[in-house]
mmCIF file of C-alpha atoms (C1' of nucleotides) in Angstrom:
data_model
loop_
_atom_site.group_PDB
_atom_site.id
_atom_site.type_symbol
_atom_site.label_atom_id
_atom_site.label_comp_id
_atom_site.label_asym_id
_atom_site.label_seq_id
_atom_site.Cartn_x
_atom_site.Cartn_y
_atom_site.Cartn_z
ATOM 1 C CA MET A 26 57.681 -42.187 87.457
ATOM 2 C CA HIS A 27 61.247 -42.447 86.714
ATOM 3 C CA LEU A 28 63.447 -39.609 88.024
ATOM 4 C CA HIS A 29 66.286 -38.417 85.842
ATOM 5 C CA GLY A 30 68.739 -37.128 88.334
ATOM 6 C CA PRO A 31 68.954 -35.751 91.857
ATOM 7 C CA LEU A 32 66.648 -33.023 92.843
ATOM 8 C CA PHE A 33 69.479 -31.471 94.814
ATOM 9 C CA PRO A 34 73.227 -32.287 95.215
ATOM 10 C CA ILE A 35 73.579 -35.402 97.311
ATOM 11 C CA PRO A 36 75.904 -35.163 100.314
ATOM 12 C CA TYR A 37 77.505 -38.541 100.030
ATOM 13 C CA ASP A 38 78.447 -40.779 97.273
ATOM 14 C CA ARG A 39 75.750 -43.565 96.712
ATOM 15 C CA THR A 40 77.341 -44.879 93.762
ATOM 16 C CA MET A 41 80.135 -47.355 92.606
ATOM 17 C CA ARG A 42 82.110 -44.238 91.765
ATOM 18 C CA GLY A 43 85.727 -44.667 91.746
ATOM 19 C CA ARG A 44 85.626 -48.118 90.672
ATOM 20 C CA SER A 45 86.960 -48.766 87.149
ATOM 21 C CA VAL A 46 84.831 -50.455 84.520
ATOM 22 C CA ASP A 47 85.621 -54.197 84.321
ATOM 23 C CA LYS A 48 86.202 -54.582 80.569
ATOM 24 C CA ASN A 49 86.372 -58.571 80.951
ATOM 25 C CA ALA A 50 82.927 -58.857 82.728
ATOM 26 C CA PRO A 51 80.080 -60.036 80.618
ATOM 27 C CA ARG A 52 77.925 -57.144 79.186
ATOM 28 C CA LYS A 53 74.672 -56.337 80.923
ATOM 29 C CA PRO A 54 71.667 -58.011 79.231
ATOM 30 C CA LEU A 55 69.132 -55.840 77.433
ATOM 31 C CA THR A 56 65.899 -55.028 79.299
ATOM 32 C CA ALA A 57 62.479 -55.824 77.727
ATOM 33 C CA PHE A 58 62.215 -52.073 76.626
ATOM 34 C CA MET A 59 65.576 -52.140 75.013
ATOM 35 C CA MET A 60 64.709 -55.296 73.120
ATOM 36 C CA PHE A 61 61.492 -53.488 72.147
ATOM 37 C CA MET A 62 63.420 -50.439 70.932
ATOM 38 C CA LYS A 63 65.938 -52.509 68.931
ATOM 39 C CA GLU A 64 63.222 -54.258 67.147
ATOM 40 C CA ARG A 65 61.234 -51.146 66.223
ATOM 41 C CA ARG A 66 64.456 -49.327 65.076
ATOM 42 C CA SER A 67 65.231 -52.247 62.799
ATOM 43 C CA ASN A 68 61.760 -52.730 61.233
ATOM 44 C CA SER A 69 61.088 -49.068 60.741
ATOM 45 C CA GLU A 70 63.186 -46.892 58.561
ATOM 46 C CA SER A 71 61.336 -43.720 59.353
ATOM 47 C CA LEU A 72 62.115 -44.354 63.030
ATOM 48 C CA ALA A 73 65.690 -45.301 62.420
ATOM 49 C CA SER A 74 66.255 -42.071 60.468
ATOM 50 C CA LEU A 75 64.748 -39.821 63.204
ATOM 51 C CA PRO A 76 67.072 -37.985 65.377
ATOM 52 C CA PHE A 77 68.367 -39.762 68.424
ATOM 53 C CA GLY A 78 66.327 -38.144 71.152
ATOM 54 C CA GLU A 79 63.070 -37.642 69.339
ATOM 55 C CA ARG A 80 63.037 -41.248 68.304
ATOM 56 C CA ASN A 81 63.448 -42.517 71.920
ATOM 57 C CA ARG A 82 60.796 -40.281 73.163
ATOM 58 C CA ILE A 83 58.486 -41.714 70.652
ATOM 59 C CA LEU A 84 59.316 -45.276 71.504
ATOM 60 C CA GLY A 85 59.098 -44.428 75.181
ATOM 61 C CA ALA A 86 55.531 -43.205 74.771
ATOM 62 C CA GLU A 87 54.736 -46.227 72.526
ATOM 63 C CA TRP A 88 56.023 -48.499 75.102
ATOM 64 C CA SER A 89 53.964 -46.827 77.862
ATOM 65 C CA GLN A 90 50.893 -47.367 75.791
ATOM 66 C CA MET A 91 51.332 -51.027 75.411
ATOM 67 C CA SER A 92 49.403 -53.510 77.461
ATOM 68 C CA LYS A 93 50.915 -55.883 79.872
ATOM 69 C CA GLU A 94 50.326 -58.789 77.458
ATOM 70 C CA GLN A 95 51.914 -56.970 74.565
ATOM 71 C CA LYS A 96 55.096 -56.263 76.688
ATOM 72 C CA GLN A 97 54.922 -59.836 77.921
ATOM 73 C CA VAL A 98 56.756 -60.945 74.689
ATOM 74 C CA TYR A 99 59.675 -58.827 75.414
ATOM 75 C CA SER A 100 59.744 -59.414 79.217
ATOM 76 C CA SER A 101 59.934 -63.109 78.941
ATOM 77 C CA ARG A 102 62.829 -62.743 76.364
ATOM 78 C CA ALA A 103 64.510 -60.246 78.848
ATOM 79 C CA ALA A 104 64.101 -62.582 81.736
ATOM 80 C CA GLU A 105 65.646 -65.485 79.630
ATOM 81 C CA GLU A 106 68.638 -63.183 78.799
ATOM 82 C CA ARG A 107 69.045 -61.963 82.345
ATOM 83 C CA ALA A 108 69.193 -65.708 83.478
ATOM 84 C CA LYS A 109 71.809 -66.428 81.057
ATOM 85 C CA TYR A 110 73.725 -63.307 82.067
ATOM 86 C CA ASN A 111 73.707 -64.280 85.699
ATOM 87 C CA VAL A 112 75.133 -67.706 84.760
ATOM 88 C CA LEU A 113 77.930 -66.027 82.756
ATOM 89 C CA LEU A 114 78.517 -63.348 85.613
ATOM 90 C CA ALA A 115 78.761 -66.320 88.271
ATOM 91 C CA GLU A 116 81.374 -68.032 85.932
ATOM 92 C CA TYR A 117 83.183 -64.825 85.586
ATOM 93 C CA LYS A 118 83.152 -64.108 89.326
ATOM 94 C CA SER A 119 84.858 -67.325 90.124
ATOM 95 C CA SER A 120 87.433 -66.700 87.380
ATOM 96 C CA GLU A 121 91.004 -65.340 87.842
ATOM 97 C CA SER A 122 90.559 -62.204 85.727
ATOM 98 C CA TYR A 123 87.799 -60.996 88.103
ATOM 99 C CA LYS A 124 89.872 -61.698 91.136
ATOM 100 C CA THR A 125 92.688 -59.529 89.334
ATOM 101 C CA TRP A 126 90.187 -56.847 88.553
ATOM 102 C CA LEU A 127 88.990 -56.824 92.077
ATOM 103 C CA ALA A 128 92.404 -56.529 93.455
ATOM 104 C CA SER A 129 93.128 -53.518 91.109
ATOM 105 C CA ASN A 130 90.278 -51.776 92.669
ATOM 106 C CA GLU A 131 91.213 -52.224 96.104
ATOM 107 C CA GLY A 132 90.397 -48.826 97.550
ATOM 108 C CA TYR A 133 88.874 -46.773 94.818
ATOM 109 C CA VAL A 134 91.716 -46.253 92.451
ATOM 110 C CA LYS A 135 90.593 -44.410 89.365
ATOM 111 C CA ASN A 136 88.812 -41.017 89.058
ATOM 112 C CA PRO A 137 85.102 -41.343 88.456
ATOM 113 C CA LYS A 138 83.256 -40.130 85.577
ATOM 114 C CA ARG A 139 80.716 -37.833 86.718
ATOM 115 C CA LYS A 140 77.388 -36.559 85.322
ATOM 116 C CA LYS A 141 76.740 -32.887 84.795
ATOM 117 C CA GLY A 142 75.305 -31.270 87.865
ATOM 118 C CA VAL A 143 76.999 -33.623 90.293
ATOM 119 C CA GLN A 144 79.524 -31.942 92.405
ATOM 120 C CA PRO A 145 82.916 -33.370 92.764
ATOM 121 C CA GLU A 146 83.574 -34.767 96.218
ATOM 122 C CA ALA A 147 86.487 -35.987 98.271
ATOM 123 C CA GLU A 148 87.178 -39.736 97.591
ATOM 124 C CA ARG A 149 86.359 -42.261 100.487
ATOM 125 C CA ASP A 150 88.108 -45.304 101.341
ATOM 126 C CA SER A 151 86.471 -48.473 100.246
ATOM 127 C CA ARG A 152 84.533 -50.158 103.040
ATOM 128 C CA GLU A 153 86.079 -53.447 102.201
ATOM 129 C CA SER A 154 89.439 -52.178 102.345
ATOM 130 C CA ASN A 155 88.696 -51.041 106.056
ATOM 131 C CA PHE A 156 88.100 -54.674 106.882
ATOM 132 C CA ARG A 157 90.722 -57.323 106.605
ATOM 133 C CA VAL A 158 88.248 -60.178 105.777
ATOM 134 C CA SER A 159 89.270 -63.753 104.912
ATOM 135 C CA ILE A 160 89.200 -64.650 101.354
ATOM 136 C CA PHE A 161 87.093 -67.607 102.158
ATOM 137 C CA THR A 162 84.493 -65.464 103.931
ATOM 138 C CA THR A 163 84.541 -62.878 101.071
ATOM 139 C CA GLU A 164 83.977 -65.654 98.457
ATOM 140 C CA PHE A 165 81.149 -67.119 100.600
ATOM 141 C CA LEU A 166 79.368 -63.844 101.022
ATOM 142 C CA GLN A 167 79.691 -63.225 97.302
ATOM 143 C CA TYR A 168 78.364 -66.676 96.540
ATOM 144 C CA ASN A 169 75.508 -65.938 98.831
ATOM 145 C CA ARG A 170 74.749 -62.728 97.291
ATOM 146 C CA LEU A 171 74.603 -64.466 93.916
ATOM 147 C CA ARG A 172 72.218 -67.127 95.236
ATOM 148 C CA GLU A 173 69.964 -64.379 96.445
ATOM 149 C CA VAL A 174 70.033 -62.591 93.153
ATOM 150 C CA VAL A 175 69.170 -65.862 91.342
ATOM 151 C CA LEU A 176 66.460 -66.431 93.947
ATOM 152 C CA ARG A 177 64.934 -63.142 93.526
ATOM 153 C CA GLN A 178 64.853 -63.496 89.695
ATOM 154 C CA LEU A 179 63.333 -66.943 89.938
ATOM 155 C CA LYS A 180 60.432 -65.554 92.278
ATOM 156 C CA LYS A 181 59.839 -62.916 89.880
ATOM 157 C CA GLN A 182 59.745 -65.258 86.866
ATOM 158 C CA ALA A 183 57.340 -67.498 88.870
ATOM 159 C CA ILE A 184 55.085 -64.625 89.457
ATOM 160 C CA GLN A 185 55.039 -63.887 85.611
ATOM 161 C CA LEU A 186 54.350 -67.349 84.814
ATOM 162 C CA GLU A 187 51.566 -67.699 87.315
ATOM 163 C CA GLU A 188 49.840 -64.546 85.682
ATOM 164 C CA GLU A 189 50.296 -66.219 82.199
ATOM 165 C CA THR A 190 48.945 -69.469 83.619
ATOM 166 C CA ALA A 191 45.967 -67.721 85.035
ATOM 167 C CA LEU A 192 45.221 -66.209 81.608
ATOM 168 C CA LEU A 193 45.605 -69.504 79.873
ATOM 169 C CA SER A 194 43.253 -71.056 82.580
ATOM 170 C CA LYS A 195 40.548 -68.602 81.622
ATOM 171 C CA HIS A 196 40.885 -69.482 78.061
ATOM 172 C CA VAL A 197 40.802 -73.165 78.944
ATOM 173 C CA GLU A 198 37.753 -72.409 81.093
ATOM 174 C CA ASN A 199 35.895 -70.829 78.190
ATOM 175 C CA LEU A 200 36.907 -73.570 75.797
ATOM 176 C CA VAL A 201 35.514 -76.262 78.233
ATOM 177 C CA HIS A 202 32.277 -74.309 78.474
ATOM 178 C CA ALA A 203 32.144 -74.064 74.933
ATOM 179 C CA GLU A 204 32.668 -77.861 74.485
ATOM 180 C CA THR A 205 29.986 -78.532 77.139
ATOM 181 C CA ARG A 206 27.526 -76.406 75.086
ATOM 182 C CA THR A 207 28.222 -78.000 71.834
ATOM 183 C CA LYS A 208 27.954 -81.556 73.556
ATOM 184 C CA THR A 209 24.523 -80.700 75.092
ATOM 185 C CA GLN A 210 23.457 -79.486 71.470
ATOM 186 C CA LEU A 211 24.787 -82.683 69.899
ATOM 187 C CA GLN A 212 23.175 -84.570 72.593
ATOM 188 C CA SER A 213 19.598 -83.192 71.915
ATOM 189 C CA CYS A 214 20.373 -83.205 68.187
ATOM 190 C CA SER A 215 20.871 -87.093 68.343
ATOM 191 C CA GLU A 216 17.828 -87.459 70.488
ATOM 192 C CA GLN A 217 15.800 -85.728 67.815
ATOM 193 C CA LEU A 218 17.475 -87.817 65.138
ATOM 194 C CA ALA A 219 16.783 -91.120 66.969
ATOM 195 C CA ASN A 220 13.086 -89.957 67.741
ATOM 196 C CA GLU A 221 12.587 -89.171 64.036
ATOM 197 C CA GLU A 222 14.039 -92.463 62.970
ATOM 198 C CA GLN A 223 11.697 -94.154 65.314
ATOM 199 C CA ILE A 224 8.601 -92.285 63.912
ATOM 200 C CA GLN A 225 9.790 -92.907 60.269
ATOM 201 C CA LYS A 226 10.219 -96.748 60.889
ATOM 202 C CA ARG A 227 6.752 -96.960 62.657
ATOM 203 C CA LEU A 228 5.142 -95.067 59.608
ATOM 204 C CA TYR A 229 6.821 -97.442 57.268
ATOM 205 C CA ARG A 230 5.656 -100.497 59.206
ATOM 206 C CA GLU A 231 2.124 -99.067 59.120
ATOM 207 C CA LEU A 232 2.252 -98.282 55.429
ATOM 208 C CA VAL A 233 3.582 -101.801 54.621
ATOM 209 C CA ALA A 234 0.585 -103.043 56.653
ATOM 210 C CA ALA A 235 -2.063 -100.990 54.954
ATOM 211 C CA LEU A 236 -0.661 -101.426 51.470
ATOM 212 C CA ALA A 237 0.153 -105.210 51.702
ATOM 213 C CA GLU A 238 -2.583 -106.040 49.043
ATOM 214 C CA VAL A 239 -1.170 -103.694 46.338
ATOM 215 C CA SER A 240 0.989 -105.376 44.075
ATOM 216 C CA LEU A 241 2.822 -103.188 41.422
ATOM 217 C CA PRO A 242 3.696 -104.606 37.937
ATOM 218 C CA CYS A 243 7.599 -105.199 38.072
ATOM 219 C CA SER A 244 9.205 -103.082 35.509
ATOM 220 C CA GLY A 245 12.446 -104.977 35.474
ATOM 221 C CA GLY A 246 15.878 -104.000 34.502
ATOM 222 C CA THR A 247 15.523 -102.751 30.837
ATOM 223 C CA SER A 248 12.772 -101.289 29.015
ATOM 224 C CA ASP A 249 12.928 -104.145 26.265
ATOM 225 C CA SER A 250 12.011 -106.998 28.361
ATOM 226 C CA ILE A 251 8.693 -106.757 30.009
ATOM 227 C CA SER A 252 8.472 -108.581 33.226
ATOM 228 C CA THR A 253 5.439 -110.252 34.342
ATOM 229 C CA GLY A 254 6.131 -110.423 37.958
ATOM 230 C CA THR A 255 4.790 -108.483 40.756
ATOM 231 C CA GLU A 256 6.186 -106.313 43.432
ATOM 232 C CA HIS A 257 4.857 -105.680 47.093
ATOM 233 C CA ILE A 258 5.734 -102.988 49.548
ATOM 234 C CA THR A 259 8.362 -103.827 52.252
ATOM 235 C CA GLU A 260 9.743 -101.835 55.188
ATOM 236 C CA THR A 261 12.996 -101.214 53.148
ATOM 237 C CA SER A 262 11.292 -100.451 49.907
ATOM 238 C CA VAL A 263 8.677 -97.951 50.846
ATOM 239 C CA GLN A 264 10.491 -94.974 49.057
ATOM 240 C CA SER A 265 10.844 -96.855 45.766
ATOM 241 C CA PHE A 266 7.307 -98.177 45.898
ATOM 242 C CA PHE A 267 5.864 -94.799 46.308
ATOM 243 C CA THR A 268 8.200 -93.593 43.412
ATOM 244 C CA GLN A 269 6.914 -96.371 41.145
ATOM 245 C CA LEU A 270 3.226 -95.490 42.246
ATOM 246 C CA GLU A 271 4.097 -91.894 41.375
ATOM 247 C CA GLN A 272 5.397 -92.969 37.865
ATOM 248 C CA LEU A 273 2.375 -94.935 37.147
ATOM 249 C CA LYS A 274 0.000 -92.221 37.825
ATOM 250 C CA GLU A 275 2.070 -89.747 35.746
ATOM 251 C CA ASP A 276 2.191 -92.251 33.037
ATOM 252 C CA GLN A 277 -1.676 -92.932 33.465
ATOM 253 C CA LYS A 278 -1.010 -96.640 33.491
ATOM 254 C CA HIS A 279 -2.953 -99.035 35.949
ATOM 255 C CA PRO A 280 -5.448 -96.401 37.314
ATOM 256 C CA GLU A 281 -7.145 -99.240 39.332
ATOM 257 C CA LEU A 282 -3.871 -99.692 41.379
ATOM 258 C CA ILE A 283 -3.762 -95.915 42.055
ATOM 259 C CA ILE A 284 -7.346 -95.718 43.113
ATOM 260 C CA LYS A 285 -6.895 -98.975 45.310
ATOM 261 C CA ALA A 286 -3.863 -97.598 46.954
ATOM 262 C CA GLN A 287 -5.593 -94.420 47.760
ATOM 263 C CA GLU A 288 -8.578 -96.057 49.281
ATOM 264 C CA LEU A 289 -6.313 -98.243 51.316
ATOM 265 C CA LEU A 290 -4.241 -95.365 52.686
ATOM 266 C CA GLU A 291 -7.600 -93.394 53.392
ATOM 267 C CA THR A 292 -9.187 -96.343 55.276
ATOM 268 C CA ALA A 293 -6.039 -96.993 57.229
ATOM 269 C CA ILE A 294 -5.803 -93.344 58.301
ATOM 270 C CA SER A 295 -9.414 -93.306 59.409
ATOM 271 C CA LYS A 296 -9.126 -96.397 61.300
ATOM 272 C CA LYS A 297 -5.951 -94.987 62.786
ATOM 273 C CA ILE A 298 -3.847 -97.954 61.659
ATOM 274 C CA ILE A 299 -1.538 -95.268 60.322
ATOM 275 C CA LYS A 300 -0.986 -92.495 62.783
ATOM 276 C CA LEU A 301 0.291 -89.399 61.242
ATOM 277 C CA VAL A 302 2.469 -87.062 63.530
ATOM 278 C CA SER A 303 2.328 -83.428 62.947
ATOM 279 C CA LEU A 304 5.847 -81.896 62.294
ATOM 280 C "C1'" DC B 6 88.252 -40.786 71.152
ATOM 281 C "C1'" DC B 7 84.590 -40.326 74.143
ATOM 282 C "C1'" DA B 8 80.977 -37.640 76.695
ATOM 283 C "C1'" DC B 9 76.541 -36.267 75.530
ATOM 284 C "C1'" DC B 10 71.702 -36.445 74.052
ATOM 285 C "C1'" DT B 11 67.271 -39.894 75.193
ATOM 286 C "C1'" DT B 12 64.124 -43.548 76.616
ATOM 287 C "C1'" DT B 13 62.802 -47.604 80.240
ATOM 288 C "C1'" DG B 14 63.865 -50.979 83.447
ATOM 289 C "C1'" DA B 15 67.116 -54.009 86.152
ATOM 290 C "C1'" DA B 16 70.240 -53.884 89.441
ATOM 291 C "C1'" DG B 17 73.617 -52.101 92.740
ATOM 292 C "C1'" DT B 18 74.262 -49.022 96.722
ATOM 293 C "C1'" DA B 19 73.647 -46.025 100.770
ATOM 294 C "C1'" DC B 20 70.493 -44.578 104.141
ATOM 295 C "C1'" DG C 11 61.262 -49.553 101.649
ATOM 296 C "C1'" DT C 12 63.247 -45.308 99.484
ATOM 297 C "C1'" DA C 13 66.280 -42.554 96.674
ATOM 298 C "C1'" DC C 14 69.443 -42.373 93.852
ATOM 299 C "C1'" DT C 15 72.925 -43.956 90.053
ATOM 300 C "C1'" DT C 16 74.652 -46.818 86.382
ATOM 301 C "C1'" DC C 17 74.307 -49.299 82.232
ATOM 302 C "C1'" DA C 18 72.080 -51.766 78.654
ATOM 303 C "C1'" DA C 19 71.054 -49.714 72.577
ATOM 304 C "C1'" DA C 20 71.233 -46.317 68.837
ATOM 305 C "C1'" DG C 21 74.321 -42.669 66.066
ATOM 306 C "C1'" DG C 22 75.305 -37.846 65.229
ATOM 307 C "C1'" DT C 23 77.933 -33.912 67.261
ATOM 308 C "C1'" DG C 24 81.341 -31.186 69.669
ATOM 309 C "C1'" DG C 25 85.262 -30.629 72.771
#
DNA sequence: CCACCTTTGAAGTAC
DNA sequence: GTACTTCAAAGGTGG
């Protein structure tokens, strides 16, 4: 829960009060929530036209309803912006204009801007002005502080990325699981297919053996030329052999061949030369 | 012209 | 670690 102000007047100055605002310093980057507000304002006219306070209250409520994953889009972008800002700030802090500003703020010069309800209070001397510290030491401390800030941010980003990685790992795990499942299914399907092919091959072999004596009149390529040749069943022509037999039966030609084939098949089945496999 | 209103969150500061 | 402030954005209003 965010507190909007002091519950009672504070007895000392906790703030940077007294320091003037450095106009040359880089602007603070937007937080994730600020980016979210900016986006929602720009893509919703009804929101943009709403009064200031009401609109932000709505967006604040919207934001608090959002999941961590939904906020992640904005947090990542905000983290990037913060990183850029820190680089700019580091550059600025080593610049001449920063040192000038720092010098102009030696011992709180300007009058502070105060919020309503905060009681005015006697100005204090700057802590830094109480110590005559070597410029090298000051710069070193500042450098150190900045490194700490960067370190802190990197740690935070690392945690965020770890969470993202964990989420992605879970997805990967699911996909691997699904892949294993389909591979198993494929394996069993292939085995069934191979088995079926084996059975068909055997059946064809058995049919060829049983129907070896049957010779069909060869119909030839065209209807005009009547071939006198004959055709026997082979392991590769089982399908077409039966098709031709079917055609003969339909056309009621060579009934003796049909009967012979039927007899041979029945004998083969009864003698178990042909073994039928139930499906 | 700028403080104020409002929201959340990061960061700075003092204790 | 806690408590607090300031500042980022937005734009209308009032001193």
